[in-house]
Amino acid sequence: MAVFQSFGAAETVTGSCHRLQLGDGTALLVDCGMFQGQDEVRNREPFGFDPKAISAVLLTHAHLDHVGRLPRLVKEGFSGRIVATRATMELAEVVLMDSAHLMAEEYRTRYKKAQRRGEEESVPPPMYTMEDVSALYDLPITYAEYGETIELGHGIKATFRNAGHILGSSSVTLEIEEAGRRVKAVFSGDLGNRNDMVIPPPEPVAEADALFIESTYGDRLHKGVKDTEAEFRRVVSETLKRGGSVVIPSFAIERTQEILCLLKRMFDAKELPRCKVFLDSPMAIRATRLYDLYHTSLSQMCQRMLRRDGSLFAFSGLTFTQTPEESRAINDEKGCIIIAGSGMCNGGRILHHLKHRLWNGANTVLFVGYQAVGTLGRRLVEGEKRVKIYHEEIVVRAQIHTVNGFSAHADRDELLAWMGRFSRLEKVYLVHGEPDKQALFVKSIAKELGKQAHIVKYGETITL
Ligand SMILES: [Zn+2]
Ligand SMILES: [Zn+2]
């Protein structure tokens, strides 16, 4: 009998890590992600299983909360196979290298401080280094193509399908045959928003004996895409027309490419006032190049944008600024658009742009993503009039505007619609969600689909 257990993203949204163990002891993982935000301390806790006993890890997509503990898994003895789409493996390298770099920086700062107190022994080393990330890529990798079935041995087959969330993202169907009995377990992965400009909508799956579905926004509906785009266009145009600049804090993967896509469409439709647009984030530039490279898995609209030079989002005026010198040179520009990370303004190049632009009332800081409690982004959104950046007090006179409708996740109705397309759906299990939202989603599933969904608890044993 196959047994399922969650060791992350059970009654929480981060740390995705699900294990499937067969009667003969063979064990697989679906994702091995990092806990983030208030759950961060859990990254140092034991996995809850023996990494050496895992024969394969299947990755649904490259977000840190789905791949972030993988280098640690390898350090602790995992030597099996990794199965993922090519795009996921390449994006994951960008994400994990960035994460290793940030952890190394944080470690150096904490170590220096502790050293001055004579307590350097107390600072734990980073969870992994860039070398550990590289080691991951020495393991055997099987690249999944959407719709093709992969034999994993031990009577297990896997099929990846586009989950519509970010480049390379997948839902995974596992077919398990044990002692003449067949079971289909489906892992939704993170499911995308069907109105996403860049990624096509999630593909349906036909059958599941057990569906493990994400439930991040199982309690709410997103704002309409048309309103979101119109609001974005209006704020950008108005700011540029009054001679101001637009500063957009953005996540490197997916949100940045959506913003580039929108700006390019504005440019093509001659709606964008003449201005320079800077993508000022080495990580976002690397991610954007991967979107170019894997354009055939993007939306039809995006594919039509492809230029002869192989770039999707380029237009005259758009500049990718790679070096710190190029980034600093942007300070002299007036009436421009700057896209930089981090998306929540808690680090990265966005800080120096905010330092140079916040004091000026002609400028706009345009937020296009969620701002967590405790971040500079959140303080700005909440209307703070003075903020400290690099030890300097800055007055906030720029317009602070939030466009809420962008989301890389399906909302309640989209999740229900995706579930509604199964021709046979037996048991439903909820993962990747907060308990209060999951409880509401359980009610919606009962009402709309007549099914009793179960909220998966950490470590709980579910026999398939
Ligand atoms: Zn995700
Ligand atoms: Zn996720």
mmCIF file of C-alpha atoms and ligand atoms in Angstrom, residues 61 63 65-66 165 190, ligand 1:
data_model
loop_
_atom_site.group_PDB
_atom_site.id
_atom_site.type_symbol
_atom_site.label_atom_id
_atom_site.label_comp_id
_atom_site.label_asym_id
_atom_site.label_seq_id
_atom_site.Cartn_x
_atom_site.Cartn_y
_atom_site.Cartn_z
ATOM 1 C CA HIS A 61 8.244 24.282 -10.025
ATOM 2 C CA HIS A 63 9.840 28.741 -6.427
ATOM 3 C CA ASP A 65 9.125 27.275 -1.188
ATOM 4 C CA HIS A 66 9.186 24.183 -3.473
ATOM 5 C CA HIS A 165 1.787 29.161 -12.474
ATOM 6 C CA ASP A 190 0.787 25.644 -7.453
HETATM 7 ZN ZN ZN B 1 4.817 28.853 -6.522
#
